[in-house]
């Protein structure tokens, strides 16, 4: 089986490398040549695609792209990959996208006789590199079962039922996580006003109800003024925005998460959009 993989960024690259390490024949494509080069270092079964059209003969194609419009632009339309794949091929979509976009892709794929699986990802690039990434998989159960061996190579599969559920799990995770980052930044700022050293404050809070994944991971980065982009402000803002659009469509008013979105929007507008989402601390209290 020949596998196509589009998008070799922080999340896609590790998953593509896992497939290559497992000896799978993987044809990879990314606009950044250095991302392709790094992925191909994983093993001899990886191959560079000169263009998206080169993936037309693949039985299975993964996409891992930043925005919903990037996925739609790649797969849909007269020049999109759905128009070039053979009937019976399958598209596994790994990006963080909204349910509406996922359903549009599913319908377009079905019209061409192509299978569609939504598979969102739960943790970090470091987990992805070690094939320890939780995956929230939605779509036709028989089709998902067909690729269980592939899923087990790249991460930890969890079947959640519908395509909508797959999108929702990731968006909910990121809405909660990024709201936690905003609240953490607020707490650290209050501690500074009280004269507390950042590291001491984090140590004291680690044995209280304030402790969270984001505090454990991003708290020390904030304390060290480390804003290298593990998960950039602009991506965080995108995910929270998509999640809130999903919630509003279901007539839910999520006030805390709406407030967090405003923080990330202001952070991006202040010029910090390409820094890690912990850079939200720079605009807290302004």
C-alpha positions as YAML, in Angstrom:
chain: A
units: angstrom
residues:
- id: 1
  name: UNK
  ca: [0.00, 0.00, 0.00]
- id: 2
  name: UNK
  ca: [1.29, 3.43, -0.93]
- id: 3
  name: UNK
  ca: [0.50, 6.16, 1.58]
- id: 4
  name: UNK
  ca: [0.46, 9.89, 0.84]
- id: 5
  name: UNK
  ca: [1.16, 12.42, 3.58]
- id: 6
  name: UNK
  ca: [0.47, 16.14, 3.13]
- id: 7
  name: UNK
  ca: [1.72, 18.55, 5.79]
- id: 8
  name: UNK
  ca: [4.92, 17.78, 7.69]
- id: 9
  name: UNK
  ca: [4.80, 20.40, 10.41]
- id: 10
  name: UNK
  ca: [5.06, 20.01, 14.16]
- id: 11
  name: UNK
  ca: [2.36, 17.32, 14.28]
- id: 12
  name: UNK
  ca: [2.29, 15.89, 10.77]
- id: 13
  name: UNK
  ca: [6.04, 15.39, 10.49]
- id: 14
  name: UNK
  ca: [6.33, 13.03, 13.47]
- id: 15
  name: UNK
  ca: [3.38, 10.92, 12.32]
- id: 16
  name: UNK
  ca: [4.78, 10.60, 8.81]
- id: 17
  name: UNK
  ca: [8.14, 9.60, 10.30]
- id: 18
  name: UNK
  ca: [6.46, 6.91, 12.40]
- id: 19
  name: UNK
  ca: [5.05, 5.37, 9.23]
- id: 20
  name: UNK
  ca: [8.42, 5.48, 7.51]
- id: 21
  name: UNK
  ca: [10.16, 3.97, 10.53]
- id: 22
  name: UNK
  ca: [7.64, 1.13, 10.37]
- id: 23
  name: UNK
  ca: [8.72, 0.43, 6.78]
- id: 24
  name: UNK
  ca: [5.62, 1.82, 5.09]
- id: 25
  name: UNK
  ca: [5.91, 3.27, 1.60]
- id: 26
  name: UNK
  ca: [5.13, 6.95, 2.21]
- id: 27
  name: UNK
  ca: [5.04, 9.72, -0.39]
- id: 28
  name: UNK
  ca: [5.38, 13.04, 1.46]
- id: 29
  name: UNK
  ca: [4.55, 16.61, 0.47]
- id: 30
  name: UNK
  ca: [5.09, 19.95, 2.16]
- id: 31
  name: UNK
  ca: [5.75, 23.48, 0.91]
- id: 32
  name: UNK
  ca: [8.82, 23.68, 3.19]
- id: 33
  name: UNK
  ca: [11.70, 21.68, 1.81]
- id: 34
  name: UNK
  ca: [13.39, 21.46, 5.20]
- id: 35
  name: UNK
  ca: [10.31, 19.73, 6.63]
- id: 36
  name: UNK
  ca: [10.43, 17.17, 3.82]
- id: 37
  name: UNK
  ca: [14.17, 16.64, 4.30]
- id: 38
  name: UNK
  ca: [13.78, 16.03, 8.04]
- id: 39
  name: UNK
  ca: [10.96, 13.54, 7.47]
- id: 40
  name: UNK
  ca: [12.87, 11.58, 4.84]
- id: 41
  name: UNK
  ca: [15.75, 11.14, 7.29]
- id: 42
  name: UNK
  ca: [13.49, 8.68, 9.16]
- id: 43
  name: UNK
  ca: [14.11, 5.85, 6.68]
- id: 44
  name: UNK
  ca: [14.49, 4.62, 3.14]
- id: 45
  name: UNK
  ca: [10.78, 3.96, 2.49]
- id: 46
  name: UNK
  ca: [9.93, 7.66, 2.41]
- id: 47
  name: UNK
  ca: [9.79, 9.48, -0.91]
- id: 48
  name: UNK
  ca: [9.45, 13.14, -1.88]
- id: 49
  name: UNK
  ca: [6.41, 14.22, -3.94]
- id: 50
  name: UNK
  ca: [7.16, 17.00, -6.41]
- id: 51
  name: UNK
  ca: [3.53, 18.06, -6.47]
- id: 52
  name: UNK
  ca: [0.17, 17.12, -4.98]
- id: 53
  name: UNK
  ca: [-0.69, 15.37, -8.24]
- id: 54
  name: UNK
  ca: [2.00, 12.81, -7.47]
- id: 55
  name: UNK
  ca: [-0.22, 11.50, -4.66]
- id: 56
  name: UNK
  ca: [-3.05, 10.59, -7.03]
- id: 57
  name: UNK
  ca: [-2.10, 6.90, -7.04]
- id: 58
  name: UNK
  ca: [-2.06, 6.53, -3.25]
- id: 59
  name: UNK
  ca: [-4.61, 4.24, -1.61]
- id: 60
  name: UNK
  ca: [-4.46, 6.23, 1.62]
- id: 61
  name: UNK
  ca: [-3.79, 9.97, 2.04]
- id: 62
  name: UNK
  ca: [-3.24, 11.87, 5.30]
- id: 63
  name: UNK
  ca: [-3.55, 15.65, 5.66]
- id: 64
  name: UNK
  ca: [-2.16, 17.64, 8.58]
- id: 65
  name: UNK
  ca: [-2.56, 21.33, 7.80]
- id: 66
  name: UNK
  ca: [-2.93, 24.54, 9.84]
- id: 67
  name: UNK
  ca: [-6.36, 25.84, 8.83]
- id: 68
  name: UNK
  ca: [-9.68, 24.46, 7.50]
- id: 69
  name: UNK
  ca: [-9.28, 26.48, 4.31]
- id: 70
  name: UNK
  ca: [-5.91, 24.83, 3.67]
- id: 71
  name: UNK
  ca: [-7.50, 21.38, 3.82]
- id: 72
  name: UNK
  ca: [-10.39, 22.41, 1.58]
- id: 73
  name: UNK
  ca: [-8.05, 24.11, -0.88]
- id: 74
  name: UNK
  ca: [-5.94, 20.96, -1.07]
- id: 75
  name: UNK
  ca: [-8.73, 18.41, -1.46]
- id: 76
  name: UNK
  ca: [-11.69, 20.16, -3.12]
- id: 77
  name: UNK
  ca: [-12.37, 21.64, -6.55]
- id: 78
  name: UNK
  ca: [-11.45, 20.65, -10.08]
- id: 79
  name: UNK
  ca: [-7.74, 20.73, -9.25]
- id: 80
  name: UNK
  ca: [-8.09, 19.24, -5.76]
- id: 81
  name: UNK
  ca: [-6.84, 15.83, -4.79]
- id: 82
  name: UNK
  ca: [-10.33, 14.29, -4.59]
- id: 83
  name: UNK
  ca: [-10.60, 14.85, -8.35]
- id: 84
  name: UNK
  ca: [-7.41, 12.83, -8.87]
- id: 85
  name: UNK
  ca: [-7.61, 9.97, -6.37]
- id: 86
  name: UNK
  ca: [-9.00, 6.63, -7.48]
- id: 87
  name: UNK
  ca: [-12.35, 5.36, -6.25]
- id: 88
  name: UNK
  ca: [-11.85, 3.31, -3.12]
- id: 89
  name: UNK
  ca: [-9.03, 5.50, -1.81]
- id: 90
  name: UNK
  ca: [-9.32, 6.91, 1.73]
- id: 91
  name: UNK
  ca: [-8.56, 10.35, 3.13]
- id: 92
  name: UNK
  ca: [-7.60, 10.55, 6.83]
- id: 93
  name: UNK
  ca: [-7.81, 14.15, 8.01]
- id: 94
  name: UNK
  ca: [-5.62, 14.97, 11.03]
- id: 95
  name: UNK
  ca: [-6.01, 18.75, 11.23]
- id: 96
  name: UNK
  ca: [-7.94, 20.65, 13.87]
- id: 97
  name: UNK
  ca: [-11.01, 21.72, 11.90]
- id: 98
  name: UNK
  ca: [-14.65, 22.45, 12.62]
- id: 99
  name: UNK
  ca: [-17.47, 19.91, 12.11]
- id: 100
  name: UNK
  ca: [-18.93, 21.89, 9.21]
- id: 101
  name: UNK
  ca: [-15.70, 21.72, 7.23]
- id: 102
  name: UNK
  ca: [-15.29, 18.02, 8.05]
- id: 103
  name: UNK
  ca: [-18.80, 17.25, 6.83]
- id: 104
  name: UNK
  ca: [-18.17, 19.19, 3.61]
- id: 105
  name: UNK
  ca: [-15.05, 17.12, 3.03]
- id: 106
  name: UNK
  ca: [-16.87, 13.88, 3.80]
- id: 107
  name: UNK
  ca: [-19.66, 14.72, 1.33]
- id: 108
  name: UNK
  ca: [-17.22, 15.70, -1.40]
- id: 109
  name: UNK
  ca: [-15.14, 12.56, -0.86]
- id: 110
  name: UNK
  ca: [-18.23, 10.31, -0.89]
- id: 111
  name: UNK
  ca: [-19.37, 11.86, -4.19]
- id: 112
  name: UNK
  ca: [-16.07, 10.69, -5.72]
- id: 113
  name: UNK
  ca: [-16.22, 7.21, -4.15]
- id: 114
  name: UNK
  ca: [-13.50, 8.11, -1.63]
- id: 115
  name: UNK
  ca: [-13.63, 7.22, 2.06]
- id: 116
  name: UNK
  ca: [-13.22, 9.90, 4.72]
- id: 117
  name: UNK
  ca: [-12.02, 9.54, 8.32]
- id: 118
  name: UNK
  ca: [-11.59, 12.41, 10.76]
- id: 119
  name: UNK
  ca: [-8.75, 11.84, 13.22]
- id: 120
  name: UNK
  ca: [-7.87, 14.68, 15.57]
- id: 121
  name: UNK
  ca: [-4.83, 14.62, 17.84]
- id: 122
  name: UNK
  ca: [-4.68, 15.06, 21.58]
- id: 123
  name: UNK
  ca: [-1.21, 15.99, 22.83]
- id: 124
  name: UNK
  ca: [2.12, 17.41, 21.75]
- id: 125
  name: UNK
  ca: [4.66, 16.95, 18.94]
- id: 126
  name: UNK
  ca: [6.90, 15.14, 21.44]
- id: 127
  name: UNK
  ca: [4.15, 12.58, 22.07]
- id: 128
  name: UNK
  ca: [3.58, 12.30, 18.30]
- id: 129
  name: UNK
  ca: [7.27, 11.56, 17.67]
- id: 130
  name: UNK
  ca: [7.10, 8.63, 20.10]
- id: 131
  name: UNK
  ca: [3.79, 7.30, 18.66]
- id: 132
  name: UNK
  ca: [2.12, 8.19, 21.98]
- id: 133
  name: UNK
  ca: [-0.32, 10.71, 20.51]
- id: 134
  name: UNK
  ca: [-3.96, 10.10, 21.54]
- id: 135
  name: UNK
  ca: [-6.11, 10.07, 18.40]
- id: 136
  name: UNK
  ca: [-9.85, 10.79, 18.38]
- id: 137
  name: UNK
  ca: [-11.21, 8.99, 15.34]
- id: 138
  name: UNK
  ca: [-14.61, 9.51, 13.75]
- id: 139
  name: UNK
  ca: [-16.24, 8.05, 10.67]
- id: 140
  name: UNK
  ca: [-17.57, 4.79, 9.30]
- id: 141
  name: UNK
  ca: [-16.56, 2.08, 11.77]
- id: 142
  name: UNK
  ca: [-15.83, -0.53, 9.11]
- id: 143
  name: UNK
  ca: [-13.53, 1.88, 7.28]
- id: 144
  name: UNK
  ca: [-11.79, 2.87, 10.52]
- id: 145
  name: UNK
  ca: [-11.29, -0.81, 11.40]
- id: 146
  name: UNK
  ca: [-9.67, -1.38, 8.01]
- id: 147
  name: UNK
  ca: [-6.83, 0.94, 9.00]
- id: 148
  name: UNK
  ca: [-6.41, -0.05, 12.65]
- id: 149
  name: UNK
  ca: [-2.88, -1.32, 12.04]
- id: 150
  name: UNK
  ca: [-1.93, 2.02, 10.51]
- id: 151
  name: UNK
  ca: [-3.44, 3.98, 13.40]
- id: 152
  name: UNK
  ca: [-1.53, 1.88, 15.92]
- id: 153
  name: UNK
  ca: [1.75, 2.74, 14.17]
- id: 154
  name: UNK
  ca: [1.27, 6.48, 14.48]
- id: 155
  name: UNK
  ca: [-0.39, 6.82, 17.89]
- id: 156
  name: UNK
  ca: [-3.03, 5.62, 20.33]
- id: 157
  name: UNK
  ca: [-6.40, 5.26, 18.55]
- id: 158
  name: UNK
  ca: [-9.70, 6.05, 20.26]
- id: 159
  name: UNK
  ca: [-12.85, 5.58, 18.20]
- id: 160
  name: UNK
  ca: [-15.36, 8.28, 19.20]
- id: 161
  name: UNK
  ca: [-18.13, 7.62, 16.66]
- id: 162
  name: UNK
  ca: [-19.10, 10.45, 14.35]
- id: 163
  name: UNK
  ca: [-16.98, 12.90, 12.38]
- id: 164
  name: UNK
  ca: [-18.55, 15.69, 14.45]
- id: 165
  name: UNK
  ca: [-17.44, 14.00, 17.68]
- id: 166
  name: UNK
  ca: [-13.86, 13.72, 16.44]
- id: 167
  name: UNK
  ca: [-13.73, 17.45, 15.66]
- id: 168
  name: UNK
  ca: [-15.46, 18.34, 18.92]
- id: 169
  name: UNK
  ca: [-13.08, 16.42, 21.21]
- id: 170
  name: UNK
  ca: [-10.04, 18.32, 19.90]
- id: 171
  name: UNK
  ca: [-11.76, 21.69, 19.89]
- id: 172
  name: UNK
  ca: [-13.04, 21.18, 23.43]
- id: 173
  name: UNK
  ca: [-9.56, 20.12, 24.55]
- id: 174
  name: UNK
  ca: [-7.96, 23.20, 23.06]
- id: 175
  name: UNK
  ca: [-10.66, 25.57, 24.32]
- id: 176
  name: UNK
  ca: [-10.18, 24.29, 27.87]
- id: 177
  name: UNK
  ca: [-6.40, 24.20, 27.55]
- id: 178
  name: UNK
  ca: [-6.04, 27.70, 26.14]
- id: 179
  name: UNK
  ca: [-8.50, 29.13, 28.67]
- id: 180
  name: UNK
  ca: [-6.30, 27.51, 31.33]
- id: 181
  name: UNK
  ca: [-3.26, 29.23, 29.83]
- id: 182
  name: UNK
  ca: [-5.02, 32.60, 30.02]
- id: 183
  name: UNK
  ca: [-6.06, 32.00, 33.64]
- id: 184
  name: UNK
  ca: [-2.53, 30.82, 34.50]
- id: 185
  name: UNK
  ca: [-1.11, 34.03, 33.02]
- id: 186
  name: UNK
  ca: [-3.54, 36.07, 35.10]
- id: 187
  name: UNK
  ca: [-2.57, 34.20, 38.27]
- id: 188
  name: UNK
  ca: [1.15, 34.70, 37.67]
- id: 189
  name: UNK
  ca: [0.58, 38.41, 37.06]
- id: 190
  name: UNK
  ca: [-1.31, 38.70, 40.37]
- id: 191
  name: UNK
  ca: [1.53, 36.86, 42.10]
- id: 192
  name: UNK
  ca: [4.05, 39.33, 40.68]
- id: 193
  name: UNK
  ca: [2.03, 42.23, 42.08]
- id: 194
  name: UNK
  ca: [2.15, 40.48, 45.47]
- id: 195
  name: UNK
  ca: [5.95, 40.29, 45.25]
- id: 196
  name: UNK
  ca: [6.12, 36.53, 44.65]
- id: 197
  name: UNK
  ca: [8.89, 35.02, 42.56]
- id: 198
  name: UNK
  ca: [7.35, 33.24, 39.57]
- id: 199
  name: UNK
  ca: [9.13, 29.93, 40.18]
- id: 200
  name: UNK
  ca: [8.31, 29.95, 43.88]
- id: 201
  name: UNK
  ca: [4.67, 30.66, 43.10]
- id: 202
  name: UNK
  ca: [4.49, 27.76, 40.66]
- id: 203
  name: UNK
  ca: [6.10, 25.43, 43.20]
- id: 204
  name: UNK
  ca: [3.61, 26.45, 45.87]
- id: 205
  name: UNK
  ca: [0.63, 26.13, 43.52]
- id: 206
  name: UNK
  ca: [1.69, 22.65, 42.38]
- id: 207
  name: UNK
  ca: [0.29, 21.21, 45.61]
- id: 208
  name: UNK
  ca: [-3.06, 23.00, 45.33]
- id: 209
  name: UNK
  ca: [-6.21, 22.90, 43.25]
- id: 210
  name: UNK
  ca: [-4.61, 25.41, 40.87]
- id: 211
  name: UNK
  ca: [-2.39, 22.71, 39.37]
- id: 212
  name: UNK
  ca: [-3.05, 21.81, 35.71]
- id: 213
  name: UNK
  ca: [-1.30, 20.36, 32.68]
- id: 214
  name: UNK
  ca: [-0.75, 23.87, 31.37]
- id: 215
  name: UNK
  ca: [0.75, 25.01, 34.67]
- id: 216
  name: UNK
  ca: [3.13, 22.05, 34.71]
- id: 217
  name: UNK
  ca: [4.20, 22.55, 31.10]
- id: 218
  name: UNK
  ca: [3.88, 26.25, 30.34]
- id: 219
  name: UNK
  ca: [4.28, 27.67, 33.83]
- id: 220
  name: UNK
  ca: [8.08, 27.16, 33.84]
- id: 221
  name: UNK
  ca: [8.28, 28.59, 30.31]
- id: 222
  name: UNK
  ca: [6.46, 31.73, 31.44]
- id: 223
  name: UNK
  ca: [8.73, 31.98, 34.48]
- id: 224
  name: UNK
  ca: [11.78, 31.78, 32.19]
- id: 225
  name: UNK
  ca: [10.35, 34.19, 29.57]
- id: 226
  name: UNK
  ca: [10.54, 31.31, 27.09]
- id: 227
  name: UNK
  ca: [8.10, 31.93, 24.26]
- id: 228
  name: UNK
  ca: [9.47, 29.60, 21.58]
- id: 229
  name: UNK
  ca: [6.45, 28.52, 19.47]
- id: 230
  name: UNK
  ca: [5.52, 24.98, 20.52]
- id: 231
  name: UNK
  ca: [1.89, 25.96, 19.86]
- id: 232
  name: UNK
  ca: [1.66, 29.48, 18.50]
- id: 233
  name: UNK
  ca: [-0.75, 32.19, 19.64]
- id: 234
  name: UNK
  ca: [-2.31, 32.36, 16.17]
- id: 235
  name: UNK
  ca: [-3.00, 28.62, 16.13]
- id: 236
  name: UNK
  ca: [-4.42, 28.75, 19.64]
- id: 237
  name: UNK
  ca: [-6.64, 31.64, 18.62]
- id: 238
  name: UNK
  ca: [-7.82, 29.72, 15.57]
- id: 239
  name: UNK
  ca: [-8.74, 26.63, 17.57]
- id: 240
  name: UNK
  ca: [-10.58, 28.56, 20.28]
- id: 241
  name: UNK
  ca: [-12.42, 30.52, 17.60]
- id: 242
  name: UNK
  ca: [-13.48, 27.36, 15.76]
- id: 243
  name: UNK
  ca: [-14.60, 25.75, 19.02]
- id: 244
  name: UNK
  ca: [-16.69, 28.76, 19.97]
- id: 245
  name: UNK
  ca: [-18.24, 28.90, 16.51]
- id: 246
  name: UNK
  ca: [-19.19, 25.25, 16.98]
- id: 247
  name: UNK
  ca: [-20.67, 25.99, 20.42]
- id: 248
  name: UNK
  ca: [-22.61, 29.03, 19.19]
- id: 249
  name: UNK
  ca: [-24.12, 26.93, 16.42]
- id: 250
  name: UNK
  ca: [-25.49, 24.71, 19.19]
- id: 251
  name: UNK
  ca: [-26.85, 27.79, 21.05]
- id: 252
  name: UNK
  ca: [-24.22, 27.62, 23.80]
- id: 253
  name: UNK
  ca: [-22.84, 30.82, 25.34]
- id: 254
  name: UNK
  ca: [-19.41, 29.99, 26.81]
- id: 255
  name: UNK
  ca: [-18.43, 33.17, 28.61]
- id: 256
  name: UNK
  ca: [-15.07, 32.11, 30.07]
- id: 257
  name: UNK
  ca: [-13.85, 30.76, 26.74]
- id: 258
  name: UNK
  ca: [-15.12, 33.85, 24.91]
- id: 259
  name: UNK
  ca: [-13.00, 35.93, 27.30]
- id: 260
  name: UNK
  ca: [-9.98, 33.72, 26.59]
- id: 261
  name: UNK
  ca: [-10.46, 34.24, 22.85]
- id: 262
  name: UNK
  ca: [-10.29, 38.00, 23.34]
- id: 263
  name: UNK
  ca: [-6.97, 37.58, 25.14]
- id: 264
  name: UNK
  ca: [-5.46, 35.63, 22.25]
- id: 265
  name: UNK
  ca: [-6.85, 38.04, 19.69]
- id: 266
  name: UNK
  ca: [-5.27, 40.96, 21.54]
- id: 267
  name: UNK
  ca: [-2.01, 39.03, 21.90]
- id: 268
  name: UNK
  ca: [-1.90, 38.40, 18.15]
- id: 269
  name: UNK
  ca: [-2.75, 42.01, 17.35]
- id: 270
  name: UNK
  ca: [0.10, 43.08, 19.65]
- id: 271
  name: UNK
  ca: [2.59, 41.27, 17.41]
- id: 272
  name: UNK
  ca: [3.04, 38.02, 19.36]
- id: 273
  name: UNK
  ca: [1.07, 35.74, 17.02]
- id: 274
  name: UNK
  ca: [4.02, 33.51, 16.11]
- id: 275
  name: UNK
  ca: [5.20, 33.05, 19.70]
- id: 276
  name: UNK
  ca: [3.99, 30.26, 21.96]
- id: 277
  name: UNK
  ca: [0.50, 30.67, 23.34]
- id: 278
  name: UNK
  ca: [2.05, 31.34, 26.75]
- id: 279
  name: UNK
  ca: [2.93, 34.78, 25.34]
- id: 280
  name: UNK
  ca: [-0.62, 35.73, 26.34]
- id: 281
  name: UNK
  ca: [0.97, 36.64, 29.68]
- id: 282
  name: UNK
  ca: [2.53, 39.65, 27.95]
- id: 283
  name: UNK
  ca: [-0.82, 41.39, 27.54]
- id: 284
  name: UNK
  ca: [-2.56, 40.32, 30.76]
- id: 285
  name: UNK
  ca: [-3.56, 43.35, 32.83]
- id: 286
  name: UNK
  ca: [-3.07, 45.86, 30.03]
...
